[in-house]
Tab-separated table of C-alpha atoms in Angstrom:
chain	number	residue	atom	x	y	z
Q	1	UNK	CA	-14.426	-35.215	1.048
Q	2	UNK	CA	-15.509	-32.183	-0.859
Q	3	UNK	CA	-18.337	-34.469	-2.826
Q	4	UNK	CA	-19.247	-35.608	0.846
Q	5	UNK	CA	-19.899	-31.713	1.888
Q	6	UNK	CA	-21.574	-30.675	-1.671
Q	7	UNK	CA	-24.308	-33.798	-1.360
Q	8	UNK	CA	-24.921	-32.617	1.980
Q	9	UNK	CA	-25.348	-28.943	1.524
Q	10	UNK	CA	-27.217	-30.019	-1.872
Q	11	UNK	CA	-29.428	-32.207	0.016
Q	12	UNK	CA	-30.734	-29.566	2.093
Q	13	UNK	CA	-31.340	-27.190	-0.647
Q	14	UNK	CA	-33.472	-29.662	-2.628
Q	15	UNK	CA	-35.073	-30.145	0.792
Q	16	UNK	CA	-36.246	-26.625	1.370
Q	17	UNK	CA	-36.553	-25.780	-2.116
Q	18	UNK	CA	-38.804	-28.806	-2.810
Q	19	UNK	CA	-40.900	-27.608	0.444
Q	20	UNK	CA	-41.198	-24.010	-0.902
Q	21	UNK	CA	-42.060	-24.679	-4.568
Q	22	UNK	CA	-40.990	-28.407	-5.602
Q	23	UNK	CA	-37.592	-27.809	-7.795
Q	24	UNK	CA	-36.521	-30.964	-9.423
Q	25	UNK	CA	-33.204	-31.708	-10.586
Q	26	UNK	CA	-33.424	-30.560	-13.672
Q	27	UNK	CA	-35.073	-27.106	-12.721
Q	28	UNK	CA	-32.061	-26.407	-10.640
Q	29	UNK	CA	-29.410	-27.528	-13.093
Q	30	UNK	CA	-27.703	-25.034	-15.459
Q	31	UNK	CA	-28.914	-24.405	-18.710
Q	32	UNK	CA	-27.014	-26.864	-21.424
Q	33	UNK	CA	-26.744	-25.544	-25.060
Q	34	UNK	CA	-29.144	-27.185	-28.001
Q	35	UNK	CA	-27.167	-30.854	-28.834
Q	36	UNK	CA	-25.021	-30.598	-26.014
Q	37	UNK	CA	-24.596	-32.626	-22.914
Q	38	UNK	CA	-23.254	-31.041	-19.987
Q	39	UNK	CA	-20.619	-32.789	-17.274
Q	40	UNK	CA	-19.929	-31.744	-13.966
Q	41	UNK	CA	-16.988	-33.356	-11.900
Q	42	UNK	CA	-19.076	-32.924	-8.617
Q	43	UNK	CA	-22.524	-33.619	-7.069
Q	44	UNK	CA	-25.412	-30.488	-7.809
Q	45	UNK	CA	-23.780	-29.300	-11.364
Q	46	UNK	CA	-20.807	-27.854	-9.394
Q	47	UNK	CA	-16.881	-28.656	-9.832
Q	48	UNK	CA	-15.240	-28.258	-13.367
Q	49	UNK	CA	-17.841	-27.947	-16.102
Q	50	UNK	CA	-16.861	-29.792	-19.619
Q	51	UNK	CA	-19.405	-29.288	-22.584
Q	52	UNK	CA	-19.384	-32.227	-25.257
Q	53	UNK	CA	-21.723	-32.989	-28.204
Q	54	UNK	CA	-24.265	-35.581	-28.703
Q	55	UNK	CA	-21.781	-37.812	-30.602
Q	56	UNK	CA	-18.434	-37.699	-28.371
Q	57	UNK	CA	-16.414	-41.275	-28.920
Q	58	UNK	CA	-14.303	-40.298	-26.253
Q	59	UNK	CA	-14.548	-37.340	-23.439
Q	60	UNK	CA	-10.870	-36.793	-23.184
Q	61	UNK	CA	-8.042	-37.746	-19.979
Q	62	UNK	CA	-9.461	-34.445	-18.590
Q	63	UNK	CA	-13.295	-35.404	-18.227
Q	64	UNK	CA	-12.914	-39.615	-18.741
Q	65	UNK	CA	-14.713	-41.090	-15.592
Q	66	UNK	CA	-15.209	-37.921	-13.646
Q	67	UNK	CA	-18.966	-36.680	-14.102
Q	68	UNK	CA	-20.589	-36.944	-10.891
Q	69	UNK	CA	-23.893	-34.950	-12.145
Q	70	UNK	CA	-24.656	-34.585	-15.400
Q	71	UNK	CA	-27.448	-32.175	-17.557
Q	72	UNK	CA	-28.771	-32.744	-21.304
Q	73	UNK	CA	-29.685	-29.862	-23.531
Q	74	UNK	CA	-32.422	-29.523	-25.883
Q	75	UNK	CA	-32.420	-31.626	-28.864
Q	76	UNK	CA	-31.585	-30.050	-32.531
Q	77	UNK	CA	-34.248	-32.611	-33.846
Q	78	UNK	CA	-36.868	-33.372	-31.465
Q	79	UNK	CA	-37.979	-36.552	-33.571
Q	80	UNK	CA	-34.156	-37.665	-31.704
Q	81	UNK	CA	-34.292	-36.595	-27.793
Q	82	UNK	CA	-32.414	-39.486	-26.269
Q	83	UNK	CA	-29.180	-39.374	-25.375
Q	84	UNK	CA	-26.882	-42.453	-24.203
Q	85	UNK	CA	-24.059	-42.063	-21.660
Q	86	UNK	CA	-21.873	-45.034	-22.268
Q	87	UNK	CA	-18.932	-46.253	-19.588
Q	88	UNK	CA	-16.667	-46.811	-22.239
Q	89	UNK	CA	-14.936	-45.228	-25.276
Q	90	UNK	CA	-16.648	-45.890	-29.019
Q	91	UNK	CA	-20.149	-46.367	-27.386
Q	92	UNK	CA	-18.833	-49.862	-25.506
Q	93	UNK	CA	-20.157	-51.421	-22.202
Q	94	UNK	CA	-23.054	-50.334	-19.924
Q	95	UNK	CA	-25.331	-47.499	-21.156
Q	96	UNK	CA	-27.800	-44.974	-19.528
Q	97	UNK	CA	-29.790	-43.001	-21.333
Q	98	UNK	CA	-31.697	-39.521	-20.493
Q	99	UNK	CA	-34.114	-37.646	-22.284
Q	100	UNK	CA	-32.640	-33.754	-23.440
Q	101	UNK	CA	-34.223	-31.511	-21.162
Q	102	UNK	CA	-33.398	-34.110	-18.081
Q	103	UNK	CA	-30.573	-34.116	-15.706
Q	104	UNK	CA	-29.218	-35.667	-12.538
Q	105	UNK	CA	-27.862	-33.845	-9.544
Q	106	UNK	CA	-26.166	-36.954	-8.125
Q	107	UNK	CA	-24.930	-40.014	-10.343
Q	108	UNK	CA	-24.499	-42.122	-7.170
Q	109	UNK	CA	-28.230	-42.281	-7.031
Q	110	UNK	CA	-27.899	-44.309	-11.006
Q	111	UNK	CA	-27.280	-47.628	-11.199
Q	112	UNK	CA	-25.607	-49.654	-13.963
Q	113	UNK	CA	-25.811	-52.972	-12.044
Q	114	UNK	CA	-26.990	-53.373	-8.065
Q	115	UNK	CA	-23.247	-52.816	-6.700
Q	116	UNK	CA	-22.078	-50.356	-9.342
Q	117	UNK	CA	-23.389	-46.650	-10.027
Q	118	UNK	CA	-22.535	-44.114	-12.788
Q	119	UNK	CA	-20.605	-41.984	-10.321
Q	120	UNK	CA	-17.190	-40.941	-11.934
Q	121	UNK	CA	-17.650	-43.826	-14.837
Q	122	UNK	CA	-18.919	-41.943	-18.049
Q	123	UNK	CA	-17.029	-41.966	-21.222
Q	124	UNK	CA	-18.646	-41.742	-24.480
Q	125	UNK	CA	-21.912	-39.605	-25.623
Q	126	UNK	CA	-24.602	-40.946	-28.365
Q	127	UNK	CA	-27.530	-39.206	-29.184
């Protein structure tokens, strides 16, 4: 329920921000330290806010499958911006990947196949 109300009251923020002076997701996300990818358990970069490295095998009980937005800090070599977002532990199964600097305000809006999105399904980090 409280995702439900943050989308919605997200939604209309993007809406009049994007009106007033087009703010993308990333401009509105908070700032993610160099080499570090940033997890949020709930829509718009809000919820509990867990702080892993670009080379994470595992995210932990406390963060495993509960990123519903996400935000990727600046790279410490910029020959090497790309960071993966794998579903499972040790780099296994489905994979997104994001450019550092890039973010997403709502994970529902990602899709790993046509039925399933990367809401609440992250794992393990590779960049």
């Amino acid at each position: 329920m409280m995702k439900k109300i943050l989308r919605t009251a997200g939604v209309l923020a993007v809406a009049s921000a994007s009106v007033l002076g087009g703010v993308t997701a990333a401009q509105a996300a908070p700032a993610c330290s160099t080499a570090r990818v940033c997890l949020y358990d709930d829509y718009w970069f809000t919820g509990t806010t867990r702080s892993f490295g670009w080379v994470t095998y595992n995210v932990g009980v406390d963060a495993n499958d509960k990123a519903s937005s996400l935000n990727v800090g600046p790279p410490t070599d910029p020959n090497s911006p790309y960071v993966y977002f794998y579903v499972d532990q040790n780099f296994r199964g489905d994979s997104v990947v994001f450019r550092a600097g890039n973010a997403s305000n709502d994970l529902r809006g990602l899709y790993m196949t046509p039925t399933r999105n990367w809401d609440d399904e992250i794992t393990s980090v590779w960049g």
